[in-house]
XYZ file of C-alpha atoms in Angstrom:
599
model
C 8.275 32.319 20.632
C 11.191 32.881 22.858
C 14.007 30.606 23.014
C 15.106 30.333 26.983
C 18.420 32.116 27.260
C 19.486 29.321 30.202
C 18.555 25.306 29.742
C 18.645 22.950 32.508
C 20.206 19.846 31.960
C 18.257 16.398 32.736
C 14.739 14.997 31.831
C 12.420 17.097 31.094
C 9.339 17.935 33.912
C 5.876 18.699 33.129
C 6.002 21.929 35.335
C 8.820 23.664 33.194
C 6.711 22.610 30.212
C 3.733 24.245 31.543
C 5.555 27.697 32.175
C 7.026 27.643 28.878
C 3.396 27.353 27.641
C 2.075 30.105 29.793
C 4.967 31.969 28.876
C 4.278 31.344 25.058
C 0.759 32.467 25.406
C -0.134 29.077 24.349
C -2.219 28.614 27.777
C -3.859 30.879 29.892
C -3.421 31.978 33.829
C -6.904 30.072 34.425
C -5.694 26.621 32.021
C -2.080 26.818 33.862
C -3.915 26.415 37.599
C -5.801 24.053 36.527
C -3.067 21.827 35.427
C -1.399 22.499 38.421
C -3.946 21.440 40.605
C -4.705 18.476 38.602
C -1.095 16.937 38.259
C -0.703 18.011 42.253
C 3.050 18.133 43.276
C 3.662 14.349 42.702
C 5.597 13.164 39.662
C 4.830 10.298 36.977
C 6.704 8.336 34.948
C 4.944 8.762 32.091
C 6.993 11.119 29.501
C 5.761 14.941 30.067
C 4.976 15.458 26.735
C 2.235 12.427 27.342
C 1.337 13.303 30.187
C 0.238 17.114 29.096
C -1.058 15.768 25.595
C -3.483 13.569 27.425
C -4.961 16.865 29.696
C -7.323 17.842 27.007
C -4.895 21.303 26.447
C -5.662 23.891 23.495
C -4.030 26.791 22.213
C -5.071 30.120 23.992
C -4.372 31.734 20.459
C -6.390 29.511 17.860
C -8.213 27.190 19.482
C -5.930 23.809 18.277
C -5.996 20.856 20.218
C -2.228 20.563 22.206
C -1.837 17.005 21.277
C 1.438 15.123 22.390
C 2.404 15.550 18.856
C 1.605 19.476 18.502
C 3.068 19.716 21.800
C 6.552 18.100 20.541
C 6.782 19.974 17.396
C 6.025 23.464 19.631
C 9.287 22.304 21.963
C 11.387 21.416 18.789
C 10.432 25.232 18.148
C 11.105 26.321 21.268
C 14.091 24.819 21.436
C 15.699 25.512 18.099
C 15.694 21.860 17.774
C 14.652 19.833 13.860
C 11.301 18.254 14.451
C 11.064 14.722 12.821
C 7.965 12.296 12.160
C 10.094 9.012 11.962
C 9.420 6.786 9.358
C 10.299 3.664 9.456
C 10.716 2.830 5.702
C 13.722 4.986 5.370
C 15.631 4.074 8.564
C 18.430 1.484 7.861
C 17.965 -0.843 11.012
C 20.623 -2.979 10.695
C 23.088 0.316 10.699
C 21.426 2.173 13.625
C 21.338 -0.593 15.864
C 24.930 -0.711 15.595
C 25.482 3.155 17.290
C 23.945 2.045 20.292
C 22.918 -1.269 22.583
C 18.781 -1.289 23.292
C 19.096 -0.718 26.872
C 21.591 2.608 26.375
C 18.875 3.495 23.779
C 15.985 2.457 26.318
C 18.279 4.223 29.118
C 18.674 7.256 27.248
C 15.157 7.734 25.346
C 17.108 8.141 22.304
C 17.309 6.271 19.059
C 19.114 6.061 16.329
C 17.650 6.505 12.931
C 20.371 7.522 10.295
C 24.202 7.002 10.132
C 26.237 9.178 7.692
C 29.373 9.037 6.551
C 30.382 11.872 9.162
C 27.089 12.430 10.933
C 24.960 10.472 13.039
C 21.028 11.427 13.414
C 19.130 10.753 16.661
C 16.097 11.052 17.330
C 15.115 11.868 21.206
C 12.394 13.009 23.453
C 14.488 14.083 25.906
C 16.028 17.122 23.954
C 17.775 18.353 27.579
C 19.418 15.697 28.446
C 22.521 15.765 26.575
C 25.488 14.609 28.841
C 25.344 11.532 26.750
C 26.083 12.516 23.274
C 30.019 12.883 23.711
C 30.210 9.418 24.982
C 28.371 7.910 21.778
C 30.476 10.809 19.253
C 33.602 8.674 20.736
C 32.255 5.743 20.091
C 31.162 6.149 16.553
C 33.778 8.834 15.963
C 31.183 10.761 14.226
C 29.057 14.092 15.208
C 26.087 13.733 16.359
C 22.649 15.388 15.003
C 20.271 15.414 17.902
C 16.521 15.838 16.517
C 12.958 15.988 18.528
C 10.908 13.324 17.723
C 7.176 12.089 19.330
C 8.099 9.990 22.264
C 6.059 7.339 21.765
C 7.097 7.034 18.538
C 10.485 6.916 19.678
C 9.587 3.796 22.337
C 7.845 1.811 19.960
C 10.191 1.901 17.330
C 13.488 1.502 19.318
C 11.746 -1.684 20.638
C 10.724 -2.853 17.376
C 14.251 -1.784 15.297
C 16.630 -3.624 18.215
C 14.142 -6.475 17.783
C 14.569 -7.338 14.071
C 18.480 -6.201 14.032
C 18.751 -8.949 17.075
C 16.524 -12.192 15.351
C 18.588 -11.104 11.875
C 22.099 -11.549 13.588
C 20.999 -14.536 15.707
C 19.707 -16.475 12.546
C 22.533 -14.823 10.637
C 25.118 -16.338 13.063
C 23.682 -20.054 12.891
C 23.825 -19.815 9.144
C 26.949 -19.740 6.711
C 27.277 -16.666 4.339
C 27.068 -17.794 0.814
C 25.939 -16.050 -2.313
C 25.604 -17.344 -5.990
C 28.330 -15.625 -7.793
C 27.196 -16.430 -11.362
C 24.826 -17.927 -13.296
C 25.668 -21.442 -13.835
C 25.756 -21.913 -10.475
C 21.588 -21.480 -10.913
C 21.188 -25.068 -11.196
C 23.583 -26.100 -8.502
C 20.091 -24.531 -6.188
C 18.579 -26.585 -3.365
C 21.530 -29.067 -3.548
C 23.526 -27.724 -0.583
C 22.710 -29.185 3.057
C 24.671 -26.214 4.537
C 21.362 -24.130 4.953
C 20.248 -22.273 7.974
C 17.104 -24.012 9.158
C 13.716 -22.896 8.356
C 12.438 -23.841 11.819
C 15.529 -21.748 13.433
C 14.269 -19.526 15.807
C 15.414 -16.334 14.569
C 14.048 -17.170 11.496
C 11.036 -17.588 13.123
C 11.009 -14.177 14.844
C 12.179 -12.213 11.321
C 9.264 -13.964 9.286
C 6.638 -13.319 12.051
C 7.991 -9.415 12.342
C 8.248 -9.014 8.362
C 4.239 -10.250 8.401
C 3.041 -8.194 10.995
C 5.061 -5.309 9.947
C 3.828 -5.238 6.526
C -0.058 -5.467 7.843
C 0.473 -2.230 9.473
C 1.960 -0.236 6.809
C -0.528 -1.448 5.113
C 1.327 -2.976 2.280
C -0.351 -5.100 -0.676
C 2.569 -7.274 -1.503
C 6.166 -8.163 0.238
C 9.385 -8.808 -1.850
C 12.081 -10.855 -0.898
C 14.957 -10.407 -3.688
C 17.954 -12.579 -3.381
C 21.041 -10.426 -4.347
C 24.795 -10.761 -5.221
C 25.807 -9.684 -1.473
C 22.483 -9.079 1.252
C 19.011 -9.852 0.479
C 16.548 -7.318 -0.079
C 13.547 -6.947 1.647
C 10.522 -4.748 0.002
C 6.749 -3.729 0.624
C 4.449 -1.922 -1.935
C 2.400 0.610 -0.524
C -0.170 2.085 -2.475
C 1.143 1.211 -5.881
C 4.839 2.091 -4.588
C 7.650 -0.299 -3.314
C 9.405 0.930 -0.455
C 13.231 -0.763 0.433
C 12.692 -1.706 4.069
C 14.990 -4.033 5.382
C 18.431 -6.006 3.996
C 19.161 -9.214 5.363
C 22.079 -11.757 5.044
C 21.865 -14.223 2.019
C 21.175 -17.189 3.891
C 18.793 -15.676 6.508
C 16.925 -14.483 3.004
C 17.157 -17.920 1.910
C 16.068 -19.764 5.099
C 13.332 -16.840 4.831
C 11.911 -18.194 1.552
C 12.125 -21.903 3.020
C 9.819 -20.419 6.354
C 7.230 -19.319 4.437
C 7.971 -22.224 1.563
C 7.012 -24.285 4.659
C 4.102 -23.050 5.622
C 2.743 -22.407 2.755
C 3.086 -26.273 1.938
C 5.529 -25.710 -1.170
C 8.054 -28.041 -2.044
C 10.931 -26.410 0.150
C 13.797 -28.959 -2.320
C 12.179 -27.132 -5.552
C 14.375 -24.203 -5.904
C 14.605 -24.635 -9.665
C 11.001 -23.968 -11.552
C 8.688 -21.303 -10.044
C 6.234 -22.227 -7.239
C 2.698 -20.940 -6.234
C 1.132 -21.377 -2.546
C -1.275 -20.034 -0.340
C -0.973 -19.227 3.474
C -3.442 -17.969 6.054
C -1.980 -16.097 8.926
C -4.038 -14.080 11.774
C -3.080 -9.689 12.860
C -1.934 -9.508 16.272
C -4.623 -8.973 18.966
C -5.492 -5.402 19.475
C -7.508 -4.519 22.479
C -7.317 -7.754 23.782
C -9.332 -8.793 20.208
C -8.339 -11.388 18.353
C -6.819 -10.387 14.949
C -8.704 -10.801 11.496
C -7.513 -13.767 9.555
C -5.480 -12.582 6.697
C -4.573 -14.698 3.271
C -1.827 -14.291 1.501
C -0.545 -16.015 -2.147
C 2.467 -16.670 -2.817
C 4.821 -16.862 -5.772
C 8.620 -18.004 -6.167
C 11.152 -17.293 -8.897
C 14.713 -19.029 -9.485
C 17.039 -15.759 -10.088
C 20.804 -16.086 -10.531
C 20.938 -15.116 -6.578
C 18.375 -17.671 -4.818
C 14.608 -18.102 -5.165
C 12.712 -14.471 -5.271
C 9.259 -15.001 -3.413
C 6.215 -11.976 -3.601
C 3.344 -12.457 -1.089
C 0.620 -11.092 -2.046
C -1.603 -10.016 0.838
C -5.654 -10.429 0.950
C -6.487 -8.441 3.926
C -10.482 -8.847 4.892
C -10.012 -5.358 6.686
C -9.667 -4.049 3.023
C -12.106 -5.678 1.403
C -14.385 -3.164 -0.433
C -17.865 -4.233 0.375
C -19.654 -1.633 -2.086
C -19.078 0.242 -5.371
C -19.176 3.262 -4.020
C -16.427 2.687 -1.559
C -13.977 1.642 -4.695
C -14.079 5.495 -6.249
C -16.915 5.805 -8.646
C -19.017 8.396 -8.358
C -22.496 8.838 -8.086
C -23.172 9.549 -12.135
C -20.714 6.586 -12.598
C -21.918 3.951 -10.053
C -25.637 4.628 -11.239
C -24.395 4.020 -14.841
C -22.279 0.518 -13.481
C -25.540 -0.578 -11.889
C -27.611 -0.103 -15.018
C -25.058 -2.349 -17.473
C -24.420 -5.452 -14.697
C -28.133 -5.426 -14.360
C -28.619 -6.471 -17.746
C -29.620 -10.079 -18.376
C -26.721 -11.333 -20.598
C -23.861 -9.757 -22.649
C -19.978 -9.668 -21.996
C -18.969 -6.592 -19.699
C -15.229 -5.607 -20.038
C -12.789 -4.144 -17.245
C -9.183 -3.359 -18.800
C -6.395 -1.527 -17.431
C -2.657 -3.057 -16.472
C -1.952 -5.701 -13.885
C -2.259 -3.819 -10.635
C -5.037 -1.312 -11.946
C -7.539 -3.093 -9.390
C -9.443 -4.453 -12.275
C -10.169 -8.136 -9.602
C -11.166 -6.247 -7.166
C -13.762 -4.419 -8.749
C -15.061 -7.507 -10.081
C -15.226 -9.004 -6.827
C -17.019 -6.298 -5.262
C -19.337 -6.626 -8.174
C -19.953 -10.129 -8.327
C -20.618 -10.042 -4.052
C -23.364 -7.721 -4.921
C -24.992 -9.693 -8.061
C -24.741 -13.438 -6.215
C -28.129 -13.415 -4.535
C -29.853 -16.718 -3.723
C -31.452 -16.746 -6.978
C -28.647 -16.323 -9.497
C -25.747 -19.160 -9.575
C -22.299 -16.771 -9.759
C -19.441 -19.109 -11.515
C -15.811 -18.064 -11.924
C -12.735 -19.356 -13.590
C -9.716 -17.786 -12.402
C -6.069 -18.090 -12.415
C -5.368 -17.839 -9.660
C -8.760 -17.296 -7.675
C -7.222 -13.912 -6.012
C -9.392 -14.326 -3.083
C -11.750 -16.907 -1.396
C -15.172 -15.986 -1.861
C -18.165 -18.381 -0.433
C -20.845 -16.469 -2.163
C -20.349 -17.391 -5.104
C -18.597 -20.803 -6.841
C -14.679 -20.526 -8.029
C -12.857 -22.932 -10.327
C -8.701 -21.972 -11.076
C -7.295 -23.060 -13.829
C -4.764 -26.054 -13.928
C -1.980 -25.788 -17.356
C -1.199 -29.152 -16.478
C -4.083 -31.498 -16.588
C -5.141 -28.947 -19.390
C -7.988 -27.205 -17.697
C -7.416 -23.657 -19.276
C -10.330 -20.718 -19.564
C -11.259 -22.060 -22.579
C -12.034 -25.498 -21.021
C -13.008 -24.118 -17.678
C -15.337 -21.776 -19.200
C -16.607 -24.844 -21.411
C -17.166 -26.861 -17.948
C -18.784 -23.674 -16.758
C -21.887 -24.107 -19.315
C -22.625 -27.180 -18.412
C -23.296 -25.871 -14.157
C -26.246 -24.358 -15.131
C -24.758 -20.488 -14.236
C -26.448 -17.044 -14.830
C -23.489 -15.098 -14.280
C -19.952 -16.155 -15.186
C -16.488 -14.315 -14.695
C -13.591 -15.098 -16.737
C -10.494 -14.133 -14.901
C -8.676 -13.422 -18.249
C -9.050 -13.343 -22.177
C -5.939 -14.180 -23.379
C -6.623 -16.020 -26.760
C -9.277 -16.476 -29.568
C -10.590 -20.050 -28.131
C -11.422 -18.120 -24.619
C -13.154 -15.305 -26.401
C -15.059 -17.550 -28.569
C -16.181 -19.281 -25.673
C -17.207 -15.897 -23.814
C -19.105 -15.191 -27.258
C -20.791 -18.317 -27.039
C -21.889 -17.702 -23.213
C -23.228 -14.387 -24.201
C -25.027 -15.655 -26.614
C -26.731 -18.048 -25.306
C -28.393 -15.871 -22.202
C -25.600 -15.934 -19.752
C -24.108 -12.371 -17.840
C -20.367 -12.768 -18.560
C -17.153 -10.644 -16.484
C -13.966 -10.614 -17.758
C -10.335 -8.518 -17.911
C -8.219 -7.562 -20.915
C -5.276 -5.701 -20.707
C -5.291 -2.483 -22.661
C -4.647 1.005 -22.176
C -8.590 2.049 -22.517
C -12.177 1.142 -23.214
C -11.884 1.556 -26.823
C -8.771 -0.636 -27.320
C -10.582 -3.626 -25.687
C -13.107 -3.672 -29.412
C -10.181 -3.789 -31.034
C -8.170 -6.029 -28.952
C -10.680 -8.559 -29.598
C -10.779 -7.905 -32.842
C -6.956 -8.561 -32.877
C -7.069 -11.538 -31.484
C -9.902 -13.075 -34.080
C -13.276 -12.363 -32.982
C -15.394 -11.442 -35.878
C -16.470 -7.708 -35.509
C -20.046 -8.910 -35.772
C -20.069 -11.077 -32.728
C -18.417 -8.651 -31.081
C -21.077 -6.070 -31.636
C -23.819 -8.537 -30.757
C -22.479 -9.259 -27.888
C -20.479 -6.589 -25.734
C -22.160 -4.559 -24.036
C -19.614 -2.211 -22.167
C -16.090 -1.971 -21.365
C -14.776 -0.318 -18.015
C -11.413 0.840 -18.454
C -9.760 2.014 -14.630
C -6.307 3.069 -12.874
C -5.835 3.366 -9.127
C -4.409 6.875 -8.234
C -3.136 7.575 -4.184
C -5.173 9.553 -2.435
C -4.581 13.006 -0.652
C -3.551 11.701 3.376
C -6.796 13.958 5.184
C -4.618 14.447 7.797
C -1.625 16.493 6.250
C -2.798 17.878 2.662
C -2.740 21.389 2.066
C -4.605 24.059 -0.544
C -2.617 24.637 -3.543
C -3.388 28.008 -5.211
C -0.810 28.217 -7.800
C -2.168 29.028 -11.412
C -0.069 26.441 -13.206
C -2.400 24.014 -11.150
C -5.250 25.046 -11.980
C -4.411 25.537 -16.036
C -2.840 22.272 -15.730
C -6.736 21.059 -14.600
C -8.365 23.002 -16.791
C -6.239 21.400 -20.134
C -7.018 18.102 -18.408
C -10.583 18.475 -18.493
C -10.542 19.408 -21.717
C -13.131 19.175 -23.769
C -15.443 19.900 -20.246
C -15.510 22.814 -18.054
C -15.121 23.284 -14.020
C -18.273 24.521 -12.984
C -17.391 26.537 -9.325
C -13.923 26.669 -8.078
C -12.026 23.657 -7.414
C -10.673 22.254 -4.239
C -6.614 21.477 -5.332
C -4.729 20.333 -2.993
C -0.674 19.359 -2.731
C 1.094 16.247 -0.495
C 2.762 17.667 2.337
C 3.853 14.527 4.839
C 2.878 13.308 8.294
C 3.315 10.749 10.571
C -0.234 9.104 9.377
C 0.911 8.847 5.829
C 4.471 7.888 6.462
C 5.731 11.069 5.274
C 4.649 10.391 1.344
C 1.295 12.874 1.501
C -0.484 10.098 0.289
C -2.347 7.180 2.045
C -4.557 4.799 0.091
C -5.852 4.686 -3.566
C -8.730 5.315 -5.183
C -10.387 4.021 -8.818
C -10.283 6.451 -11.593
C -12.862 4.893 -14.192
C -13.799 5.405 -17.832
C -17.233 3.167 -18.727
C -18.069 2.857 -22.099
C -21.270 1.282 -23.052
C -22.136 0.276 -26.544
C -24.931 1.978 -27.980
C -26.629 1.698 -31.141
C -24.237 4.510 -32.731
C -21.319 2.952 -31.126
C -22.210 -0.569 -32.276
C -22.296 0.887 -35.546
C -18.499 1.836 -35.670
C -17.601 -1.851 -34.709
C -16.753 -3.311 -38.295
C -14.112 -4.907 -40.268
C -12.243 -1.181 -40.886
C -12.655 -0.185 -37.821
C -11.459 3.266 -36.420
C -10.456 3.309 -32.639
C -10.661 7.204 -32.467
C -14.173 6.984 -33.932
C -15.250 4.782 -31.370
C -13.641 7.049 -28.591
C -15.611 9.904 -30.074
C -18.817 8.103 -29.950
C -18.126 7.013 -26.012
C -17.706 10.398 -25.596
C -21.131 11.536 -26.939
C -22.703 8.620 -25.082
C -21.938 10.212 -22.080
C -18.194 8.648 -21.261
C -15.751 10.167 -19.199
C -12.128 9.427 -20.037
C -9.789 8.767 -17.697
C -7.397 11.291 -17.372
C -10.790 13.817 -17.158
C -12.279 11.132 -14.546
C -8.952 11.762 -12.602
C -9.315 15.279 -13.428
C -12.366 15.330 -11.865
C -11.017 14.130 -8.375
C -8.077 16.581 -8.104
C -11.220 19.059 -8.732
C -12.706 17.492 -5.388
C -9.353 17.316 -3.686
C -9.284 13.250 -3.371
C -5.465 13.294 -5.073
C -3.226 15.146 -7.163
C -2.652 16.406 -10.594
C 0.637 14.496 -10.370
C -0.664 11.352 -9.596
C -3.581 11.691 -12.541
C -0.968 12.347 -15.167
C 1.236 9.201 -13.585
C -1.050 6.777 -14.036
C -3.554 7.839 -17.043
C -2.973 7.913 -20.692
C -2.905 11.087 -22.440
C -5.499 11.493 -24.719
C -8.135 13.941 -25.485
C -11.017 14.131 -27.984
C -13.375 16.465 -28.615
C -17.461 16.508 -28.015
C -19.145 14.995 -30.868
């Protein structure tokens, strides 16, 4: 690829593109007419780089599809220019929108996307048009780094950016800056009437832009962290939290009081911590209505204002089978065969966040026919379910899982889920379910299957009752999946020893499929996008049952699993960076490290 020896200066035209192209060998004498005739010898105002991605283009030379985005990154070659895939998560709005105004932005086709102490990054898709950059160097009295970016990219993000900075420093205006400077001052919380309304209207704007925002980078949960100076804003994507926006004090206060609001919360309350619910709708796409979308809510009194997480159900990511949560075939035909049995207690363990509800809930969806009545007792109930018939737990008219579950017996159920076992009255009660002919679901929170035996055992249950009635434990981690779009063979040895002592004591059979993160614009530059469950099912067989007793030995117990035909996770995981689903990385992040060998 030749760099051209003379640029013009101005906005780019599609017919200089196209010669470039021919001239690249990226498009043929025969392609080049026929864009020629097509486009005629009028212009459009739709960007060039649009324009030709939409014309159905491919390389002469391999056959690849000349997208507007292969098409940019070719000119950022062509032009000697950095090629960036903007991501929005690590641009600091409230600085960039200070370089320029939105309509010099708009004007220009440029944006703004990182200030440096000497150096100013912006990102433009008109890389020849340059007359403009001294103008803004003088302003900022910094040098300017001019990179190529997609240009739709850069019109939907300079519109959303100048948007957010605008409704932050209207509300931020209409509200006095005040922060808690220490902690006795935690009491003094609520008592103030100098707060910036909730019903403000730039609060208004921030809170609707923060929602809709976080639905489409698909985030699970949104922070909002009072701190000493500027509230924090924060989404967690696929396990991760991200830093995406900081905000004044009292807009982060009249934030919490928003959503306080219409979540129907006591908005005085700032002192004890607070749960709610809220429904709120995506915007229309298409011209379709949005799906509804629930979110819980949680508050916390810190020594800086109220901390609220939102927690966000979205339908859209629902899973509707077992299959679609991670397990594989051998594992979802052995997951089929222990929740069809009749009664018993069925385990799933792993830390808050593992994805432990949600695999009960696809579960449960599938069991609650019209002949069976489904009964749970939850705290909270995660997510509204009208299949089956949910019951959350209230510490203060003492309704517990103990009592709940004791309610429970009396509704005539066939399968029960307990959202928790926490002490020795709930277990005794799950015992008592079991025993009596009832299917019953519940969590614990320990590192694997085998520590779930003795967790119970811990906590008071007679080994013998816990043999009698347990009939499998399912012990799971959620590990981010390989983005399809961006992930790339990794050959290196270490990688595949590194699998191979993973897998340990089973063997690879073929060569595996490893693959590495690399970063595009689909996965927001992290390699990764989305999770999948890593699972290790134990089932308690006769053998197994048989190492349940007073002196019981954990490792023994593993051993057996092992012979029964259990997988442990870290070989489970394994067994996807085999397939090329995620990463050795990842596995080792989230799985405990232990190995045992084949009885």
């Amino acid at each position: 690829m030749n760099a051209p020896t003379h640029l013009p200066q101005g906005r780019l035209e599609w017919r200089l593109l196209l010669q470039w192209l021919h001239e690249d060998g990226l498009l043929n004498d025969d392609e080049a007419a026929r864009i020629r005739s097509r486009f005629g010898a009028g212009d459009s105002s739709q960007h060039p780089l649009i324009r030709l991605g939409s014309a159905d283009l491919s390389d002469a030379r391999n056959g690849r599809a000349l997208d507007t985005e292969a098409l940019t990154e070719w000119l950022a070659g062509k032009l000697a220019m950095p090629y960036l895939r903007i991501d929005p998560l690590k641009v600091d709005v409230a600085r960039v929108a200070d370089v320029m105004s939105i309509r010099y932005a708009e004007t220009r086709r440029a944006l703004p996307v990182a200030v440096g102490l000497h150096e100013v990054t912006v990102a433009t898709c008109e890389p020849l048009d340059t007359a403009w950059v001294a103008e803004i160097e003088a302003h900022t009295k910094k040098r300017l780094r001019l990179v190529l970016a997609h240009p739709l990219e850069v019109q939907r993000f300079t519109t959303e950016f100048y948007t957010l900075a605008r409704s932050v420093r209207a509300a931020a205006k209409r509200g006095e800056t005040a922060a808690l400077a220490s902690f006795e001052q935690l009491v003094e919380l609520g008592k103030s009437n100098k707060q910036l309304d909730a019903n403000d209207q730039g609060v208004v704007q921030v809170v609707d832009w923060l929602w809709q925002y976080a639905f489409d980078q698909r985030a699970s949960d949104i922070h909002l962290e009072p701190r000493r100076e500027m509230g924090v804003i924060r989404f967690r994507i696929d396990g991760v939290l991200h830093t995406v926006y900081q905000v004044p004090t009292t807009v982060m206060n009249a934030m919490v009081a928003r959503v306080k609001l219409l979540g129907r919360m006591d908005v005085v309350e700032k002192r004890r911590p607070l749960d709610g619910r809220i429904k709120t709708v995506r915007p229309m796409v298409d011209g379709q209505a949005g799906a509804e979308v629930e979110m819980r809510l949680a508050t916390l009194p810190t020594a800086f204002g109220e901390k609220m997480v939102m927690r966000i159900f979205d339908p859209d990511t629902v899973v509707k089978s077992v299959e679609a949560l991670g397990f594989g075939a051998r594992e979802a035909e052995r997951w089929a065969d222990l929740t069809a049995r009749p009664h018993g207690i069925i385990l799933v363990t792993g830390p808050t966040g593992s994805g432990k509800t949600t695999t009960l809930y696809a579960t449960l969806k599938r069991l609650a026919t019209d002949e069976v009545n489904v009964c749970t007792i939850e705290d909270p109930i995660e997510m509204i379910e009208t299949s089956f018939n949910q019951t959350q737990v209230h510490a203060a008219i003492d309704l517990g899982f103990a009592e709940g579950l004791r309610a429970l017996m009396r509704q005539d159920p066939d399968i029960i889920m307990v959202g928790e076992i926490r002490d020795l009255a709930t277990a005794e009660m799950a015992i008592q379910a079991a025993l009596t002919g009832h299917l019953v679901f519940s969590t614990l929170h320990t590192n694997d299957a085998a520590a779930a035996i003795t967790r119970l055992a811990d906590l008071g249950v007679p080994p013998y009752l816990i043999s009698a009635t347990v009939i499998g434990v399912l012990a799971q981690r959620l590990a981010r999946t390989l983005c399809a779009a961006c992930k790339q063979p990794d050959p290196s040895e270490a990688s595949a020893a590194t699998l191979a002592q993973a897998l340990l004591p089973w063997k690879l059979k073929g060569a595996p499929r490893v693959y590495k993160p690399v970063g595009c614009l689909e996965c927001r530059m992290t390699g990764y996008r989305g999770r999948a469950g890593l699972y290790e099912m134990m089932t308690l067989s006769e053998a197994a049952r048989a190492c349940v007793h007073p002196t019981m030995d954990e490792d023994a117990l593993r051993r057996q699993a092992v012979a029964d035909g259990m997988h442990p996770l870290r070989a489970a995981g394994a067994m996807k960076v085999a397939e090329g689903t995620t990463t050795l990385d990842e596995v080792l992040r989230t799985t405990p490290a232990w190995q045992v060998q084949r009885a």
